[in-house]
PDB file of C-alpha atoms in Angstrom:
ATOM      1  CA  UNK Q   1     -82.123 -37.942  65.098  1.00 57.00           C
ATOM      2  CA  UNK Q   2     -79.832 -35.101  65.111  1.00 67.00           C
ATOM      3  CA  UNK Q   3     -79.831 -32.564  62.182  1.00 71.00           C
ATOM      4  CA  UNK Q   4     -76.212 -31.433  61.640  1.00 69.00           C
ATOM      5  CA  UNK Q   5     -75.715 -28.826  59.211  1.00 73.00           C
ATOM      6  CA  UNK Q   6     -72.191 -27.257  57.609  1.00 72.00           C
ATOM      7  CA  UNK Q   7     -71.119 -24.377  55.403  1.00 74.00           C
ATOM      8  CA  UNK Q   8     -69.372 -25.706  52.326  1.00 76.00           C
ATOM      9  CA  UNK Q   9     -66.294 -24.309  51.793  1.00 73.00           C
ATOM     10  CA  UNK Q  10     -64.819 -26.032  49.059  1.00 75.00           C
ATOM     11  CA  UNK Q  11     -67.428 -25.034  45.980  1.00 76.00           C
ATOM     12  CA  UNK Q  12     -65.387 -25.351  43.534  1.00 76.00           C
ATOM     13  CA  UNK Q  13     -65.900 -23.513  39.609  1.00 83.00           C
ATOM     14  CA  UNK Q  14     -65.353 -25.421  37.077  1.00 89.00           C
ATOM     15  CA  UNK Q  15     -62.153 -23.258  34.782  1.00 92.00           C
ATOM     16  CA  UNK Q  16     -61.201 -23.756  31.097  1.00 94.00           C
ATOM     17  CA  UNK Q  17     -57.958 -25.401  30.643  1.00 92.00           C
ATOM     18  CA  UNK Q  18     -55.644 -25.678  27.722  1.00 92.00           C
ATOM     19  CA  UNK Q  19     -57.537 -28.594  25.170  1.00 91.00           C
ATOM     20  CA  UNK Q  20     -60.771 -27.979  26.452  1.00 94.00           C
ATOM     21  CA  UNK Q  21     -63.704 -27.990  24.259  1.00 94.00           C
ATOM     22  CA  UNK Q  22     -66.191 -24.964  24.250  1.00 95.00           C
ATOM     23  CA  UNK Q  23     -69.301 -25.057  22.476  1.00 93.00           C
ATOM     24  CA  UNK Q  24     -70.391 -21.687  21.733  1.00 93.00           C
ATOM     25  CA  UNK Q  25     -74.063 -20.471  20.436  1.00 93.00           C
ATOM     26  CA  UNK Q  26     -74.450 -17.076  19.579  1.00 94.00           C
ATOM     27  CA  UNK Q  27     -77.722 -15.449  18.637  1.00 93.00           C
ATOM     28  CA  UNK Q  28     -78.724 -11.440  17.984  1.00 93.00           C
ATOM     29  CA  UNK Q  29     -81.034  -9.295  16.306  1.00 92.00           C
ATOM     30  CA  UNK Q  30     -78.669 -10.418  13.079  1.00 86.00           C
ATOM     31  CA  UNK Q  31     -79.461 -13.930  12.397  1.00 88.00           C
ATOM     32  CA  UNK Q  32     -77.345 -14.052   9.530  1.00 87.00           C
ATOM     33  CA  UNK Q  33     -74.511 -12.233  10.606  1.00 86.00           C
ATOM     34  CA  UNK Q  34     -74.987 -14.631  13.991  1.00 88.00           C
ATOM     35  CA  UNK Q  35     -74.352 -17.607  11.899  1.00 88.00           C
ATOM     36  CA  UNK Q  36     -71.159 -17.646  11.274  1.00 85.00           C
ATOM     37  CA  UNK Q  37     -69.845 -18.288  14.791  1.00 84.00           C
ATOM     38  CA  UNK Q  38     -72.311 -21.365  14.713  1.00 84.00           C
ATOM     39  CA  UNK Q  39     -70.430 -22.704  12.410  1.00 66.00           C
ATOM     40  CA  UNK Q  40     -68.922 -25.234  14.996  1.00 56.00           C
ATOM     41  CA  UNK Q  41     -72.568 -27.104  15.519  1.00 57.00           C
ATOM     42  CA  UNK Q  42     -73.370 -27.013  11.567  1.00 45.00           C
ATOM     43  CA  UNK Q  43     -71.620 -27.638   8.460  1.00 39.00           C
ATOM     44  CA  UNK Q  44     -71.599 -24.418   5.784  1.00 36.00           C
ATOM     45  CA  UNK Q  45     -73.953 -24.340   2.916  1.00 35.00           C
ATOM     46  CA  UNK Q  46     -71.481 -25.420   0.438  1.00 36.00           C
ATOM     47  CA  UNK Q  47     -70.984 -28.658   2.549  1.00 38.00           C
ATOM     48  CA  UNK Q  48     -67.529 -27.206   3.682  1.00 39.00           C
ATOM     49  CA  UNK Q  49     -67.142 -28.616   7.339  1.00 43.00           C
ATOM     50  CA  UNK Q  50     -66.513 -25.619  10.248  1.00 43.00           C
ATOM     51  CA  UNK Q  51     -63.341 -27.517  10.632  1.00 44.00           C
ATOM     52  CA  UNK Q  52     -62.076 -26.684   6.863  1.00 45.00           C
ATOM     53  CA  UNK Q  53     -62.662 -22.894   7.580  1.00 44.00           C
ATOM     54  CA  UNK Q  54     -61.396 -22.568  10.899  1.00 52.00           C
ATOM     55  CA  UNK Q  55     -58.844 -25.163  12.088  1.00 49.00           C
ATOM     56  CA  UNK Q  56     -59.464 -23.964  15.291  1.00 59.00           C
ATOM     57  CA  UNK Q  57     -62.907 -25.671  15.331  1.00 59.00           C
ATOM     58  CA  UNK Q  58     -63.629 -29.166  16.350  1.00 60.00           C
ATOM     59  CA  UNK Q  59     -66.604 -31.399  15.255  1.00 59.00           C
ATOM     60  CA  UNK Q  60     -68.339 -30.198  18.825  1.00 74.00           C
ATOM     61  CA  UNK Q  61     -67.046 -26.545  19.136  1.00 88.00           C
ATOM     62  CA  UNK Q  62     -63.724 -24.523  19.556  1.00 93.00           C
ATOM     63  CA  UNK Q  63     -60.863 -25.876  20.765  1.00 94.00           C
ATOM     64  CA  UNK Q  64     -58.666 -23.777  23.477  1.00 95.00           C
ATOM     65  CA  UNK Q  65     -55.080 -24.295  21.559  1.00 94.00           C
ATOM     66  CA  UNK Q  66     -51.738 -24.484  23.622  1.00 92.00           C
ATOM     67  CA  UNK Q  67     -51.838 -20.608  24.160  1.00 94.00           C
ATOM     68  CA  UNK Q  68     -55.186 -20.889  26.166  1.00 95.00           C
ATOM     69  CA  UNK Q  69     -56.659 -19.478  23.540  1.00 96.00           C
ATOM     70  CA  UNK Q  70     -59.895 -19.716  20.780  1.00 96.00           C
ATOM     71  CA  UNK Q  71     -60.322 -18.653  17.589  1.00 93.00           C
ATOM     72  CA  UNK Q  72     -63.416 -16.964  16.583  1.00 92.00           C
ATOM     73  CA  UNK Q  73     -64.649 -15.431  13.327  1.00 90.00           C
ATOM     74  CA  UNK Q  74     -64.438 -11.815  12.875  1.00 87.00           C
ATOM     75  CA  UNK Q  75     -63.370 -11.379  16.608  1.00 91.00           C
ATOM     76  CA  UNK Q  76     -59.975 -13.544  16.299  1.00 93.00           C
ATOM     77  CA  UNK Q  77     -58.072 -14.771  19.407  1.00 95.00           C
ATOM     78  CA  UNK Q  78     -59.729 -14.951  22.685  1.00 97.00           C
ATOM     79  CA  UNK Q  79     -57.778 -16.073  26.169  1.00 97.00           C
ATOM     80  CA  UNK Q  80     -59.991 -17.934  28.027  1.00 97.00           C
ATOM     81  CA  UNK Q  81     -57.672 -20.408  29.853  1.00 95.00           C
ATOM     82  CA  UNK Q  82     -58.216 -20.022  33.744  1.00 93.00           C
ATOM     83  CA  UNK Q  83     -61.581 -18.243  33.171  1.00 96.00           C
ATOM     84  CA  UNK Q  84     -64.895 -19.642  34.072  1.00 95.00           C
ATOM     85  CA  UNK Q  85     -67.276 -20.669  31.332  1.00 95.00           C
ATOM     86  CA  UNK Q  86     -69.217 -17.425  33.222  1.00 95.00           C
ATOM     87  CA  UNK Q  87     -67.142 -15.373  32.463  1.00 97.00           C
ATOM     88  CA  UNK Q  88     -65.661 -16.204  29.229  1.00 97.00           C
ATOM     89  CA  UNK Q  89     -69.181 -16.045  28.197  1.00 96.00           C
ATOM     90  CA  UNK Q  90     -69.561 -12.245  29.393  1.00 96.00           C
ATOM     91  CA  UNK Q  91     -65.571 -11.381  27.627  1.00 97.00           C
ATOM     92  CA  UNK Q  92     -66.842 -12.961  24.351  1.00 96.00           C
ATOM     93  CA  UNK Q  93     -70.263 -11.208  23.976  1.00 95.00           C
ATOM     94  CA  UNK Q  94     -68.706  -8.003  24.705  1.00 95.00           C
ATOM     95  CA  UNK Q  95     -66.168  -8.210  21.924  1.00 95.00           C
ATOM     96  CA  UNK Q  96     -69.218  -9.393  19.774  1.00 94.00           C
ATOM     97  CA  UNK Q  97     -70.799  -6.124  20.520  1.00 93.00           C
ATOM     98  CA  UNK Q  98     -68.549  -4.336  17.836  1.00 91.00           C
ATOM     99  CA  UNK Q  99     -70.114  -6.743  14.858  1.00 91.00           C
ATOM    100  CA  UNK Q 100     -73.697  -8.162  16.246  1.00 92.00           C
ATOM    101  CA  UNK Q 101     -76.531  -6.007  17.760  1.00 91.00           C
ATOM    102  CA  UNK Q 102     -77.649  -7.428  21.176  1.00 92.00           C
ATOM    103  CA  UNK Q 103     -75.382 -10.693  20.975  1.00 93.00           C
ATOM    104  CA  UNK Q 104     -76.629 -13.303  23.488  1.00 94.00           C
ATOM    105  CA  UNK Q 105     -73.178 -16.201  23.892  1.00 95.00           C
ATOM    106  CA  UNK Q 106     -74.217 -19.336  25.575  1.00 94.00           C
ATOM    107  CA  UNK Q 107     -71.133 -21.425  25.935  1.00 95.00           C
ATOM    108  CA  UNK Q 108     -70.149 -24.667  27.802  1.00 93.00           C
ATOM    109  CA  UNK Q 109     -67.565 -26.890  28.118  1.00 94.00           C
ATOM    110  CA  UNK Q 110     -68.718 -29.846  25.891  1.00 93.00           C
ATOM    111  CA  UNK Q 111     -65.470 -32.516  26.395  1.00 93.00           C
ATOM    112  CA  UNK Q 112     -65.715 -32.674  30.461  1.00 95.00           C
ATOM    113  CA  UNK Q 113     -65.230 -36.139  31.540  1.00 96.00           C
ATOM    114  CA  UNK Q 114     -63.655 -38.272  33.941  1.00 97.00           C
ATOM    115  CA  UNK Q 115     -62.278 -41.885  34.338  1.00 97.00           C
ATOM    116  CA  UNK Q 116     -62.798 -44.092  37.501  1.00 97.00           C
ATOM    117  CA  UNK Q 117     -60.541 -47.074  37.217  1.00 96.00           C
ATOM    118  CA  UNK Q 118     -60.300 -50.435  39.622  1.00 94.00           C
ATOM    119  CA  UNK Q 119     -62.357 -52.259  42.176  1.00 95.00           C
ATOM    120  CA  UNK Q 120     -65.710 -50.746  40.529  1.00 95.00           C
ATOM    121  CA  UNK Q 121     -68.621 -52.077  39.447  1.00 95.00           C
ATOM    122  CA  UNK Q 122     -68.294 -50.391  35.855  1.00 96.00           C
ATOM    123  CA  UNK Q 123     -64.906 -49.145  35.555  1.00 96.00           C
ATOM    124  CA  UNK Q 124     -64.974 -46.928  32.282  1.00 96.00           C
ATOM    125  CA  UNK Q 125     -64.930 -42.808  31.087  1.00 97.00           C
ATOM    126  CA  UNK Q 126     -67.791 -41.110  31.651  1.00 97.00           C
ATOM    127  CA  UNK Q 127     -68.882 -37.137  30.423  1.00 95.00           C
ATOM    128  CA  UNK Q 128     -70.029 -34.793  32.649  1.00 94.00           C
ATOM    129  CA  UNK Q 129     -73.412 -32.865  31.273  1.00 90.00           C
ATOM    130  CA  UNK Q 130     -72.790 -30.488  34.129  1.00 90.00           C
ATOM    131  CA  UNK Q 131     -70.405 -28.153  35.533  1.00 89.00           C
ATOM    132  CA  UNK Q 132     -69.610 -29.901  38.442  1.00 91.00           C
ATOM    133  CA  UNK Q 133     -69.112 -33.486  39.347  1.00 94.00           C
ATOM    134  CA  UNK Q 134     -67.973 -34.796  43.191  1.00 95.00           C
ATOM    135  CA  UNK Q 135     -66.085 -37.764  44.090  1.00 96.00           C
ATOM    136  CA  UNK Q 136     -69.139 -39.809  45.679  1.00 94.00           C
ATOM    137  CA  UNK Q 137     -71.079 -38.884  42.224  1.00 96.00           C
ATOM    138  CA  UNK Q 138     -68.175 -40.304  40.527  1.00 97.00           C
ATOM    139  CA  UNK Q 139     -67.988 -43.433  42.225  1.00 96.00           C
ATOM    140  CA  UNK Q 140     -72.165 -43.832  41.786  1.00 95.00           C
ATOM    141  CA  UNK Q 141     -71.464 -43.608  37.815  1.00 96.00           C
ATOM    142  CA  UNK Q 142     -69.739 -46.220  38.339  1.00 96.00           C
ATOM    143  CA  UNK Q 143     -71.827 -48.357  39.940  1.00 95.00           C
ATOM    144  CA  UNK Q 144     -70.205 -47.393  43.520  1.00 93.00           C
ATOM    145  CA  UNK Q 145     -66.728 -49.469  44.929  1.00 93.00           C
ATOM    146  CA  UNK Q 146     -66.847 -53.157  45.269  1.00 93.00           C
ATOM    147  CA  UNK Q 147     -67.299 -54.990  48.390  1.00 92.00           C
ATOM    148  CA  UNK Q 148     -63.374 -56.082  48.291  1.00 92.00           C
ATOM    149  CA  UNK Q 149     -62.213 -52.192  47.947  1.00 93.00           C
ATOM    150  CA  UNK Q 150     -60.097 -50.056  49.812  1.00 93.00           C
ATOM    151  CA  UNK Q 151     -62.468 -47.290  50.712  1.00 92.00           C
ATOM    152  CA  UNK Q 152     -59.639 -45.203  52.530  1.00 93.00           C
ATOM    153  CA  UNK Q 153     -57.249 -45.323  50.028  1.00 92.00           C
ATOM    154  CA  UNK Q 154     -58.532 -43.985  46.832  1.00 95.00           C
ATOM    155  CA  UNK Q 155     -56.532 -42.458  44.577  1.00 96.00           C
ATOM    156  CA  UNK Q 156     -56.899 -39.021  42.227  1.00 97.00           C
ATOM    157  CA  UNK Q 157     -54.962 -38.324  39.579  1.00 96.00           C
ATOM    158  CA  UNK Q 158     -55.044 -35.037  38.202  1.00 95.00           C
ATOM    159  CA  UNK Q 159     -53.472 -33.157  35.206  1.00 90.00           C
ATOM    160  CA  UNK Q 160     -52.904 -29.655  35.175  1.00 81.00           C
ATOM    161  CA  UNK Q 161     -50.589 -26.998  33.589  1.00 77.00           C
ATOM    162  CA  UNK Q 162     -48.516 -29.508  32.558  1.00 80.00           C
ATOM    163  CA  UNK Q 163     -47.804 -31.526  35.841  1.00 88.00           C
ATOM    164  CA  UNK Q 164     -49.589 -34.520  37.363  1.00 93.00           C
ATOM    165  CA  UNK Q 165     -50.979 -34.770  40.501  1.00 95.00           C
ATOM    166  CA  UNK Q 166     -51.546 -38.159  42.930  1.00 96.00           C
ATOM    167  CA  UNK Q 167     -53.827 -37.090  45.519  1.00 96.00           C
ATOM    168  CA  UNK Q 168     -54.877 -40.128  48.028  1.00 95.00           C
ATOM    169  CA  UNK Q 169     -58.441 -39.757  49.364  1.00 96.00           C
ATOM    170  CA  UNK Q 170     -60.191 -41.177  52.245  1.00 95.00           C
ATOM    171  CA  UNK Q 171     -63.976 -42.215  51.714  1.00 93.00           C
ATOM    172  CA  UNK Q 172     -64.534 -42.996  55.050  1.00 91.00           C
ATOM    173  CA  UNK Q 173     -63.328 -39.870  56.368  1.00 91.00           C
ATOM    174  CA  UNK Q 174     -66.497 -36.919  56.816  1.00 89.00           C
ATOM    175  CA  UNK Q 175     -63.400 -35.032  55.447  1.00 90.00           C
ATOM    176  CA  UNK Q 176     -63.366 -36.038  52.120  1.00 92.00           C
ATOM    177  CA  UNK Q 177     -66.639 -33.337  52.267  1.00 91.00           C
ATOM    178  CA  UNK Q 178     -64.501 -30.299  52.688  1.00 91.00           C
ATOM    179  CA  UNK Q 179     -61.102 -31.647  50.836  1.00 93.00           C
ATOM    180  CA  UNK Q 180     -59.962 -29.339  48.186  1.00 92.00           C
ATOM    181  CA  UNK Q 181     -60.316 -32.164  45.505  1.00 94.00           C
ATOM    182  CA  UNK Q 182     -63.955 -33.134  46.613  1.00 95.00           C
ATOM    183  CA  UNK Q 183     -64.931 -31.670  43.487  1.00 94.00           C
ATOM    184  CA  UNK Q 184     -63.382 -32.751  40.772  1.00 95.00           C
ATOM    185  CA  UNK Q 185     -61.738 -31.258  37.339  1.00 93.00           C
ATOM    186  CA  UNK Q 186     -61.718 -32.238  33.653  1.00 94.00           C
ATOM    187  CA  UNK Q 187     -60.290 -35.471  32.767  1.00 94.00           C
ATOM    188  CA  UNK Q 188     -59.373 -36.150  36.609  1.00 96.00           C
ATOM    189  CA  UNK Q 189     -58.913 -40.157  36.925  1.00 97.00           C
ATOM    190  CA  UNK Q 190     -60.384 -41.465  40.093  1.00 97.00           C
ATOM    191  CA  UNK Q 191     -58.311 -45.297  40.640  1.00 97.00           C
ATOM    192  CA  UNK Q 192     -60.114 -47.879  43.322  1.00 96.00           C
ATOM    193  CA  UNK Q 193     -57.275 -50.305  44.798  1.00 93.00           C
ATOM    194  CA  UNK Q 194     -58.448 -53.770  45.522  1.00 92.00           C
ATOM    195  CA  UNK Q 195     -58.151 -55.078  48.772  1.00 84.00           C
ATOM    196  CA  UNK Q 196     -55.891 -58.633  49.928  1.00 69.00           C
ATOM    197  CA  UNK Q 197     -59.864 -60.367  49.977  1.00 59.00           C
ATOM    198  CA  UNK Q 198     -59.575 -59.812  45.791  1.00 53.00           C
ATOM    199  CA  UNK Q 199     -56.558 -60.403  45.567  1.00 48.00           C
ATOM    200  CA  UNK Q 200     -56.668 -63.629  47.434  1.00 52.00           C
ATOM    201  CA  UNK Q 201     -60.209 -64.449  45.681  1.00 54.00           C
ATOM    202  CA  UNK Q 202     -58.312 -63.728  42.484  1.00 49.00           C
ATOM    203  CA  UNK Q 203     -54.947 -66.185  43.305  1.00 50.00           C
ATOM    204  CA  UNK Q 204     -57.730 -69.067  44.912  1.00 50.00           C
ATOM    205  CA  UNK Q 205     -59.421 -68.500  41.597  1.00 49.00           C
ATOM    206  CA  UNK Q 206     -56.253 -68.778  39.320  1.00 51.00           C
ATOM    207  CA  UNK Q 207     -55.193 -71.946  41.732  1.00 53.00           C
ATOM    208  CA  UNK Q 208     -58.171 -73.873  40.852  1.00 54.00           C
ATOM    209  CA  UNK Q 209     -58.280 -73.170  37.200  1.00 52.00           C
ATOM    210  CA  UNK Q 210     -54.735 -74.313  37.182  1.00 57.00           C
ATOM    211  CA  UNK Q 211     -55.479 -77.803  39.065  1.00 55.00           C
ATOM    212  CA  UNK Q 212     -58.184 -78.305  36.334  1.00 54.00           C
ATOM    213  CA  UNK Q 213     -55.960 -77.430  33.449  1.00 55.00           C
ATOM    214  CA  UNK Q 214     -53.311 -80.382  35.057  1.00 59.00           C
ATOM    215  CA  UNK Q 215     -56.192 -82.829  35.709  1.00 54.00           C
ATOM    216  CA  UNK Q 216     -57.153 -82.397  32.052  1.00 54.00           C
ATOM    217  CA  UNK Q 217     -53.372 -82.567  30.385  1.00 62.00           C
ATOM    218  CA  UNK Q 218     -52.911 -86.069  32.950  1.00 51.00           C
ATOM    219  CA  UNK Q 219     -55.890 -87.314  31.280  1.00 55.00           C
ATOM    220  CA  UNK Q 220     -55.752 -86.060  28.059  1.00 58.00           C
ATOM    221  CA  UNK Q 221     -52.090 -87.662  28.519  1.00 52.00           C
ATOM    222  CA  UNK Q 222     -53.839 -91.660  30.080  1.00 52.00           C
ATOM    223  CA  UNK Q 223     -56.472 -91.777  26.715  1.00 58.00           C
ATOM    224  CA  UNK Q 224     -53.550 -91.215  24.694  1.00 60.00           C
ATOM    225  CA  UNK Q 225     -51.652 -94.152  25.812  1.00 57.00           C
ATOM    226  CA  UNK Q 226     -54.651 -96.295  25.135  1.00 56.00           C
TER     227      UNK Q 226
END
């Protein structure tokens, strides 16, 4: 069997977009004075939610606003829209330097998801615990394409900077390995169109139900009359 082997070009790194989600830990050789940029995983003492304090803090973590920005305590507002969680990680523990000794930030993205749509097996939204999620990885959340789908014709649509994208994508194609959209983004939707055989399944199914429904109203319609 032959071993064929390829340089992958299109790695993609995850970025931060505008209504992202970051959860951010901080820790130091100030426990206390580290706390209070935890406050998005914890409620305060006082039984104040994070959320009440800073409005810029969600349930799960901070929220990038509009701006591309996050609020944090102390520090204020941080752009972080377009970086990598990398290196939004390195900007934020250096400007924690001036209040924290020896900050350590871990930060993720804790709201990436994506939605695959159609001729699935289980159609639905499903989160991402990573930072990187393919196509085929996609499709194998949900349950891989049905029998009756079109595998060359499978449709991306993607959200970004406030215009939408419709990206057709070819799954029989070794291509779809190096395409630019292999990889996909936060809150991409990935749509599987059914081919004629469900359709025509579907109509021959519809057909018979509707034969049944008249053979039931005739009679219904006979024991009346009797």
């Amino acid at each position: 069997m032959e071993n064929v082997q390829e340089e992958i070009q299109n790695n993609a790194v995850l970025k931060i977009q505008k209504d992202d989600i970051l959860g951010i830990t901080v820790s130091s050789l100030n426990p206390e004075a580290s706390a209070i940029f935890n406050m998005g995983n914890t409620s305060s003492a006082q039984g104040t939610s994070a959320s009440n304090i800073n409005p810029a803090l969600t349930a799960n973590g901070f929220l990038v606003d509009k701006n591309g920005r996050i609020q944090l305590p102390l520090v204020g507002s941080v752009s972080v829209d377009g970086l990598t969680t990398t290196s939004a990680r390195e900007l934020i523990q250096g400007k924690l330097t001036t209040y924290l000794k020896e900050p350590v930030v871990s930060l993720r993205l804790v709201n990436f998801k994506v939605s695959v749509l159609g001729d699935v097996a289980r159609p639905g939204v499903y989160p991402v615990q990573s930072e990187r999620v393919s196509v085929a990885e996609a499709l194998s959340m949900a349950g891989d394409l049905s029998i009756t789908a079109l595998r060359n014709n499978v449709l991306l649509i993607r959200e970004n900077e406030g215009k939408r994208q419709y990206i057709r994508l070819d799954m029989h194609s070794k291509e779809i390995f190096n395409s630019p959209y292999y990889y996909l983004q936060n809150n991409d939707v990935l749509y599987i169109q059914p081919g004629n055989a469900k359709y025509a399944s579907v109509d021959s199914s519809y057909r018979n139900v509707s034969i049944i429904l008249s053979a039931l109203s005739v009679i219904a319609l006979i024991i009346s009359r009797f």
